[in-house]
PDB file of C-alpha atoms in Angstrom:
ATOM      1  CA  MET A 599       9.739   4.987 -16.829  1.00 72.00           C
ATOM      2  CA  SER A 600       6.818   2.886 -18.102  1.00 81.00           C
ATOM      3  CA  GLN A 601       3.842   2.303 -15.816  1.00 81.00           C
ATOM      4  CA  ASP A 602       4.651  -1.403 -15.489  1.00 86.00           C
ATOM      5  CA  LYS A 603       8.278  -0.731 -14.548  1.00 91.00           C
ATOM      6  CA  GLY A 604       7.214   1.997 -12.165  1.00 94.00           C
ATOM      7  CA  ARG A 605       4.782  -0.309 -10.404  1.00 95.00           C
ATOM      8  CA  GLU A 606       7.359  -3.078 -10.195  1.00 95.00           C
ATOM      9  CA  MET A 607       9.818  -0.684  -8.572  1.00 97.00           C
ATOM     10  CA  ILE A 608       7.160   0.395  -6.065  1.00 98.00           C
ATOM     11  CA  VAL A 609       6.295  -3.136  -4.946  1.00 96.00           C
ATOM     12  CA  LYS A 610       9.925  -4.273  -4.861  1.00 96.00           C
ATOM     13  CA  ARG A 611      10.815  -1.333  -2.630  1.00 97.00           C
ATOM     14  CA  ILE A 612       7.868  -1.977  -0.322  1.00 98.00           C
ATOM     15  CA  ALA A 613       8.812  -5.660  -0.064  1.00 96.00           C
ATOM     16  CA  LYS A 614      12.048  -4.578   1.622  1.00 96.00           C
ATOM     17  CA  GLU A 615      10.063  -3.094   4.508  1.00 97.00           C
ATOM     18  CA  PHE A 616       9.062  -6.460   5.986  1.00 96.00           C
ATOM     19  CA  LYS A 617      10.838  -8.859   8.292  1.00 94.00           C
ATOM     20  CA  ASP A 618      10.427 -12.605   8.499  1.00 94.00           C
ATOM     21  CA  GLY A 619       7.182 -13.603  10.184  1.00 94.00           C
ATOM     22  CA  ASP A 620       5.322 -10.299   9.793  1.00 97.00           C
ATOM     23  CA  ILE A 621       1.545 -10.556   9.459  1.00 97.00           C
ATOM     24  CA  VAL A 622       0.626  -8.376   6.469  1.00 97.00           C
ATOM     25  CA  ASN A 623      -2.573  -7.422   4.687  1.00 96.00           C
ATOM     26  CA  LEU A 624      -2.092  -6.493   1.023  1.00 93.00           C
ATOM     27  CA  GLY A 625      -4.714  -4.346  -0.646  1.00 90.00           C
ATOM     28  CA  ILE A 626      -6.388  -4.987  -3.973  1.00 85.00           C
ATOM     29  CA  GLY A 627      -4.455  -4.234  -7.171  1.00 86.00           C
ATOM     30  CA  MET A 628      -0.805  -3.205  -7.132  1.00 91.00           C
ATOM     31  CA  PRO A 629      -0.259  -4.025  -3.419  1.00 92.00           C
ATOM     32  CA  THR A 630      -0.933  -7.729  -4.052  1.00 89.00           C
ATOM     33  CA  MET A 631       2.267  -7.843  -6.137  1.00 89.00           C
ATOM     34  CA  VAL A 632       4.431  -7.144  -3.076  1.00 92.00           C
ATOM     35  CA  ALA A 633       4.366 -10.815  -2.032  1.00 88.00           C
ATOM     36  CA  ASN A 634       6.132 -11.766  -5.295  1.00 87.00           C
ATOM     37  CA  PHE A 635       9.253  -9.724  -4.493  1.00 92.00           C
ATOM     38  CA  LEU A 636      10.151 -10.480  -0.878  1.00 90.00           C
ATOM     39  CA  PRO A 637      13.897 -10.598  -0.185  1.00 89.00           C
ATOM     40  CA  GLU A 638      15.492 -14.016   0.166  1.00 90.00           C
ATOM     41  CA  GLY A 639      14.921 -15.465   3.617  1.00 91.00           C
ATOM     42  CA  VAL A 640      11.881 -13.337   4.363  1.00 92.00           C
ATOM     43  CA  GLU A 641       8.486 -15.002   4.619  1.00 92.00           C
ATOM     44  CA  ILE A 642       5.424 -13.028   5.625  1.00 94.00           C
ATOM     45  CA  ILE A 643       2.022 -14.312   6.724  1.00 95.00           C
ATOM     46  CA  LEU A 644      -0.734 -12.848   4.574  1.00 94.00           C
ATOM     47  CA  GLN A 645      -4.124 -12.060   6.095  1.00 95.00           C
ATOM     48  CA  SER A 646      -7.294 -11.523   4.075  1.00 91.00           C
ATOM     49  CA  GLU A 647     -10.119  -9.604   5.708  1.00 90.00           C
ATOM     50  CA  ASN A 648     -12.779 -11.888   4.227  1.00 90.00           C
ATOM     51  CA  GLY A 649     -11.712 -14.598   6.669  1.00 92.00           C
ATOM     52  CA  PHE A 650      -8.401 -16.397   6.387  1.00 92.00           C
ATOM     53  CA  ILE A 651      -4.721 -16.136   7.191  1.00 95.00           C
ATOM     54  CA  GLY A 652      -1.944 -17.866   5.295  1.00 94.00           C
ATOM     55  CA  ILE A 653      -2.624 -16.825   1.696  1.00 90.00           C
ATOM     56  CA  GLY A 654      -0.392 -18.478  -0.878  1.00 87.00           C
ATOM     57  CA  SER A 655       0.447 -17.564  -4.447  1.00 81.00           C
ATOM     58  CA  ALA A 656      -2.171 -17.174  -7.152  1.00 83.00           C
ATOM     59  CA  PRO A 657      -3.345 -20.551  -8.497  1.00 89.00           C
ATOM     60  CA  ARG A 658      -2.275 -21.789 -11.891  1.00 90.00           C
ATOM     61  CA  SER A 659      -4.838 -21.640 -14.660  1.00 93.00           C
ATOM     62  CA  GLY A 660      -7.145 -24.618 -14.305  1.00 94.00           C
ATOM     63  CA  ASP A 661      -6.346 -25.127 -10.601  1.00 93.00           C
ATOM     64  CA  GLU A 662      -8.700 -22.461  -9.269  1.00 95.00           C
ATOM     65  CA  ASP A 663     -10.978 -23.372  -6.360  1.00 94.00           C
ATOM     66  CA  LYS A 664     -14.276 -21.486  -6.683  1.00 91.00           C
ATOM     67  CA  ASP A 665     -14.664 -21.551  -2.896  1.00 91.00           C
ATOM     68  CA  LEU A 666     -11.265 -19.982  -2.216  1.00 93.00           C
ATOM     69  CA  ILE A 667     -11.056 -16.273  -3.031  1.00 89.00           C
ATOM     70  CA  ASN A 668      -9.366 -13.302  -1.419  1.00 87.00           C
ATOM     71  CA  ALA A 669     -10.939 -10.001  -0.368  1.00 84.00           C
ATOM     72  CA  GLY A 670     -10.669  -8.725  -3.948  1.00 80.00           C
ATOM     73  CA  ASN A 671     -12.701 -11.665  -5.300  1.00 84.00           C
ATOM     74  CA  GLN A 672      -9.589 -13.145  -6.914  1.00 86.00           C
ATOM     75  CA  PHE A 673      -8.837 -16.855  -6.769  1.00 90.00           C
ATOM     76  CA  ALA A 674      -6.298 -17.666  -4.082  1.00 89.00           C
ATOM     77  CA  THR A 675      -4.355 -20.545  -2.541  1.00 91.00           C
ATOM     78  CA  VAL A 676      -3.296 -21.194   1.032  1.00 92.00           C
ATOM     79  CA  VAL A 677      -0.038 -22.377   2.563  1.00 90.00           C
ATOM     80  CA  PRO A 678       0.375 -25.170   5.128  1.00 93.00           C
ATOM     81  CA  GLY A 679      -0.901 -23.978   8.498  1.00 93.00           C
ATOM     82  CA  ALA A 680      -3.448 -21.579   7.030  1.00 95.00           C
ATOM     83  CA  CYS A 681      -6.724 -21.186   8.868  1.00 95.00           C
ATOM     84  CA  PHE A 682     -10.204 -19.881   8.128  1.00 96.00           C
ATOM     85  CA  PHE A 683     -12.602 -17.927  10.308  1.00 95.00           C
ATOM     86  CA  ASP A 684     -15.667 -15.700  10.171  1.00 93.00           C
ATOM     87  CA  SER A 685     -15.693 -11.935   9.629  1.00 89.00           C
ATOM     88  CA  ALA A 686     -15.963 -11.216  13.351  1.00 93.00           C
ATOM     89  CA  VAL A 687     -12.677 -13.000  14.042  1.00 95.00           C
ATOM     90  CA  SER A 688     -11.046 -11.533  10.932  1.00 94.00           C
ATOM     91  CA  PHE A 689     -11.830  -7.966  11.916  1.00 94.00           C
ATOM     92  CA  GLY A 690     -10.992  -8.773  15.528  1.00 95.00           C
ATOM     93  CA  ILE A 691      -7.479  -9.612  14.312  1.00 95.00           C
ATOM     94  CA  ILE A 692      -7.300  -6.300  12.453  1.00 96.00           C
ATOM     95  CA  ARG A 693      -8.904  -4.098  15.103  1.00 95.00           C
ATOM     96  CA  GLY A 694      -6.964  -5.839  17.851  1.00 96.00           C
ATOM     97  CA  GLY A 695      -3.656  -4.621  16.417  1.00 96.00           C
ATOM     98  CA  HIS A 696      -2.395  -8.051  15.335  1.00 96.00           C
ATOM     99  CA  VAL A 697      -1.573  -7.030  11.746  1.00 97.00           C
ATOM    100  CA  ASP A 698       2.000  -5.736  11.498  1.00 98.00           C
ATOM    101  CA  ALA A 699       1.462  -3.804   8.282  1.00 98.00           C
ATOM    102  CA  THR A 700      -1.048  -3.091   5.568  1.00 97.00           C
ATOM    103  CA  VAL A 701      -0.232  -1.959   2.036  1.00 97.00           C
ATOM    104  CA  LEU A 702      -2.905   0.075   0.269  1.00 95.00           C
ATOM    105  CA  GLY A 703      -3.336   2.065  -2.899  1.00 94.00           C
ATOM    106  CA  THR A 704      -4.743   5.582  -2.709  1.00 95.00           C
ATOM    107  CA  LEU A 705      -6.564   8.260  -4.635  1.00 95.00           C
ATOM    108  CA  GLU A 706      -5.026  11.004  -2.484  1.00 97.00           C
ATOM    109  CA  VAL A 707      -2.767  11.293   0.544  1.00 98.00           C
ATOM    110  CA  ASP A 708      -1.738  14.535   2.209  1.00 98.00           C
ATOM    111  CA  GLN A 709       1.025  16.075   4.291  1.00 97.00           C
ATOM    112  CA  GLU A 710      -0.827  15.308   7.516  1.00 97.00           C
ATOM    113  CA  GLY A 711      -0.907  11.602   6.696  1.00 97.00           C
ATOM    114  CA  ASN A 712      -4.613  11.652   5.817  1.00 98.00           C
ATOM    115  CA  ILE A 713      -5.698   8.994   3.321  1.00 97.00           C
ATOM    116  CA  ALA A 714      -8.514   9.105   0.745  1.00 95.00           C
ATOM    117  CA  ASN A 715      -8.734   5.843  -1.154  1.00 92.00           C
ATOM    118  CA  TYR A 716     -12.260   4.486  -1.320  1.00 88.00           C
ATOM    119  CA  ILE A 717     -14.609   6.784  -3.228  1.00 87.00           C
ATOM    120  CA  ILE A 718     -14.910   9.528  -5.829  1.00 84.00           C
ATOM    121  CA  PRO A 719     -18.276  11.217  -5.188  1.00 84.00           C
ATOM    122  CA  GLY A 720     -20.729  10.565  -8.007  1.00 83.00           C
ATOM    123  CA  LYS A 721     -18.998   7.404  -9.215  1.00 82.00           C
ATOM    124  CA  MET A 722     -20.251   3.896  -8.545  1.00 73.00           C
ATOM    125  CA  VAL A 723     -18.120   1.971  -6.045  1.00 71.00           C
ATOM    126  CA  PRO A 724     -18.656  -1.427  -4.382  1.00 64.00           C
ATOM    127  CA  GLY A 725     -17.726  -0.035  -0.951  1.00 65.00           C
ATOM    128  CA  MET A 726     -14.597   0.599   1.068  1.00 66.00           C
ATOM    129  CA  GLY A 727     -14.062  -3.024   2.052  1.00 75.00           C
ATOM    130  CA  GLY A 728     -11.836  -3.364   5.094  1.00 86.00           C
ATOM    131  CA  ALA A 729      -9.739  -0.268   4.385  1.00 91.00           C
ATOM    132  CA  MET A 730     -11.075   1.866   7.236  1.00 93.00           C
ATOM    133  CA  ASP A 731     -10.394  -0.885   9.747  1.00 94.00           C
ATOM    134  CA  LEU A 732      -6.993  -1.758   8.317  1.00 95.00           C
ATOM    135  CA  VAL A 733      -5.575   1.749   8.351  1.00 96.00           C
ATOM    136  CA  VAL A 734      -6.427   2.256  12.022  1.00 95.00           C
ATOM    137  CA  GLY A 735      -5.787  -1.316  13.162  1.00 96.00           C
ATOM    138  CA  ALA A 736      -2.503  -2.194  11.437  1.00 97.00           C
ATOM    139  CA  LYS A 737       0.685  -1.223  13.228  1.00 97.00           C
ATOM    140  CA  ARG A 738       2.069   0.302  10.031  1.00 98.00           C
ATOM    141  CA  VAL A 739       0.312   1.740   6.977  1.00 98.00           C
ATOM    142  CA  ILE A 740       2.227   1.817   3.687  1.00 98.00           C
ATOM    143  CA  ILE A 741       0.798   3.602   0.657  1.00 98.00           C
ATOM    144  CA  ALA A 742       1.629   2.202  -2.797  1.00 98.00           C
ATOM    145  CA  SER A 743       0.751   4.686  -5.531  1.00 97.00           C
ATOM    146  CA  GLU A 744       1.797   6.389  -8.722  1.00 97.00           C
ATOM    147  CA  HIS A 745       3.046   9.869  -7.851  1.00 98.00           C
ATOM    148  CA  VAL A 746       0.546  11.586 -10.149  1.00 97.00           C
ATOM    149  CA  ASP A 747      -2.861  10.605 -11.503  1.00 96.00           C
ATOM    150  CA  LYS A 748      -3.647   9.725 -15.130  1.00 94.00           C
ATOM    151  CA  ASN A 749      -4.010  13.425 -15.922  1.00 95.00           C
ATOM    152  CA  GLY A 750      -0.625  14.294 -14.429  1.00 96.00           C
ATOM    153  CA  ASN A 751      -2.035  15.895 -11.280  1.00 97.00           C
ATOM    154  CA  PRO A 752      -0.267  15.344  -7.925  1.00 98.00           C
ATOM    155  CA  LYS A 753      -1.741  12.677  -5.661  1.00 98.00           C
ATOM    156  CA  ILE A 754       0.289  13.840  -2.650  1.00 98.00           C
ATOM    157  CA  LEU A 755      -1.503  16.993  -1.539  1.00 98.00           C
ATOM    158  CA  LYS A 756      -1.449  19.676   1.108  1.00 98.00           C
ATOM    159  CA  LYS A 757      -4.950  18.556   2.077  1.00 98.00           C
ATOM    160  CA  CYS A 758      -7.055  15.700   0.719  1.00 98.00           C
ATOM    161  CA  ARG A 759     -10.100  16.844  -1.242  1.00 96.00           C
ATOM    162  CA  LEU A 760     -11.913  13.507  -1.434  1.00 95.00           C
ATOM    163  CA  PRO A 761     -13.753  11.843   1.467  1.00 94.00           C
ATOM    164  CA  LEU A 762     -11.225  10.478   3.931  1.00 95.00           C
ATOM    165  CA  THR A 763     -10.626   6.824   4.653  1.00 94.00           C
ATOM    166  CA  ALA A 764      -8.564   7.713   7.730  1.00 95.00           C
ATOM    167  CA  VAL A 765      -7.022  10.672   9.511  1.00 97.00           C
ATOM    168  CA  LYS A 766      -3.251  10.856  10.097  1.00 97.00           C
ATOM    169  CA  GLU A 767      -2.666   7.129   9.630  1.00 97.00           C
ATOM    170  CA  ALA A 768      -0.181   6.938   6.719  1.00 98.00           C
ATOM    171  CA  ASP A 769       3.352   5.978   7.776  1.00 98.00           C
ATOM    172  CA  LEU A 770       5.177   5.561   4.471  1.00 98.00           C
ATOM    173  CA  ILE A 771       4.384   6.542   0.872  1.00 98.00           C
ATOM    174  CA  VAL A 772       6.159   4.706  -1.947  1.00 98.00           C
ATOM    175  CA  THR A 773       5.615   5.976  -5.494  1.00 98.00           C
ATOM    176  CA  ASP A 774       7.256   5.621  -8.886  1.00 97.00           C
ATOM    177  CA  MET A 775       9.239   8.761  -8.056  1.00 98.00           C
ATOM    178  CA  ALA A 776      10.022   8.678  -4.357  1.00 98.00           C
ATOM    179  CA  VAL A 777       9.907   7.161  -0.893  1.00 98.00           C
ATOM    180  CA  ILE A 778       8.351   9.583   1.586  1.00 98.00           C
ATOM    181  CA  GLU A 779       8.071   9.105   5.339  1.00 98.00           C
ATOM    182  CA  CYS A 780       5.108  10.612   7.186  1.00 98.00           C
ATOM    183  CA  THR A 781       6.192  12.139  10.502  1.00 97.00           C
ATOM    184  CA  SER A 782       4.822  14.552  13.073  1.00 94.00           C
ATOM    185  CA  GLU A 783       7.128  17.189  11.553  1.00 94.00           C
ATOM    186  CA  GLY A 784       5.785  16.624   8.046  1.00 96.00           C
ATOM    187  CA  LEU A 785       6.587  14.573   4.956  1.00 98.00           C
ATOM    188  CA  ILE A 786      10.256  13.667   4.631  1.00 98.00           C
ATOM    189  CA  LEU A 787      11.624  12.821   1.189  1.00 98.00           C
ATOM    190  CA  LYS A 788      13.924   9.893   1.967  1.00 98.00           C
ATOM    191  CA  GLU A 789      14.644   8.356  -1.443  1.00 98.00           C
ATOM    192  CA  ILE A 790      14.202   9.237  -5.115  1.00 98.00           C
ATOM    193  CA  ALA A 791      13.842   6.928  -8.098  1.00 98.00           C
ATOM    194  CA  PRO A 792      16.782   6.396 -10.463  1.00 96.00           C
ATOM    195  CA  GLY A 793      16.869   9.132 -13.083  1.00 95.00           C
ATOM    196  CA  ILE A 794      14.604  11.392 -11.011  1.00 97.00           C
ATOM    197  CA  SER A 795      15.816  14.642  -9.446  1.00 97.00           C
ATOM    198  CA  VAL A 796      14.619  16.307  -6.262  1.00 98.00           C
ATOM    199  CA  ASP A 797      13.176  19.095  -8.422  1.00 98.00           C
ATOM    200  CA  ASP A 798      11.186  16.506 -10.404  1.00 98.00           C
ATOM    201  CA  VAL A 799       9.639  15.230  -7.179  1.00 98.00           C
ATOM    202  CA  LEU A 800       8.926  18.700  -5.804  1.00 98.00           C
ATOM    203  CA  LYS A 801       7.196  19.970  -8.934  1.00 98.00           C
ATOM    204  CA  ASN A 802       4.971  16.878  -9.026  1.00 98.00           C
ATOM    205  CA  THR A 803       4.027  17.116  -5.344  1.00 98.00           C
ATOM    206  CA  GLU A 804       1.563  19.649  -3.979  1.00 98.00           C
ATOM    207  CA  ALA A 805       2.423  18.860  -0.352  1.00 98.00           C
ATOM    208  CA  GLU A 806       5.422  20.419   1.310  1.00 97.00           C
ATOM    209  CA  LEU A 807       8.383  18.063   1.510  1.00 98.00           C
ATOM    210  CA  ILE A 808      11.390  18.072   3.804  1.00 98.00           C
ATOM    211  CA  VAL A 809      14.388  16.738   1.882  1.00 98.00           C
ATOM    212  CA  ALA A 810      16.364  14.332   4.062  1.00 98.00           C
ATOM    213  CA  ALA A 811      20.010  15.200   4.626  1.00 96.00           C
ATOM    214  CA  ASP A 812      20.915  11.599   3.761  1.00 97.00           C
ATOM    215  CA  LEU A 813      18.700  11.416   0.644  1.00 98.00           C
ATOM    216  CA  LYS A 814      19.268   8.145  -1.238  1.00 97.00           C
ATOM    217  CA  VAL A 815      18.382   6.640  -4.593  1.00 97.00           C
ATOM    218  CA  ILE A 816      15.852   3.802  -4.469  1.00 97.00           C
ATOM    219  CA  GLU A 817      17.531   0.406  -4.733  1.00 93.00           C
ATOM    220  CA  VAL A 818      15.464  -2.659  -5.620  1.00 84.00           C
TER     221      VAL A 818
END
């Protein structure tokens, strides 16, 4: 499966996790694509940690408003009913538990639900943004990630090696190979991608996986 097709499958599968009216924060990069694939009849309310709620689709070329950008410094639009506020209110919404779900990419995630997604020591980074607040404040944390890194190494580990963004906060991991639920008993392999076997998933995962008795193939 090509990288583009793999990413499309990931975001389409994640889009099925939401119900109409959910307040959702989508992380920078691949997670932003989730809003393009919501099932018919489902509308979510998008929150951006830099200070507004009610994000719309990306503007058409030439229609960009230089004063309207999302948390990833990308041009944005708003839908009717959107509102703007300062950072204190924005993070009050997040920390107060008013965000139903957040979707984030990751560098590593482990079998305890620990997440490492903001820094590789020694490399220049702009900062962690709102990730640390989102993963502890959102009611549900969904990880969107390729199953292995660019060198073919597993990203789902027994124990994260990089500095942690959060401890035991991941709820669901969706990759180009599998859908994995994080539980108190461990990581449960719930679904596998078309054309992928359980053995394929296991050999590309360092963490221990419990294969669900009702294992399914991902449908998008």
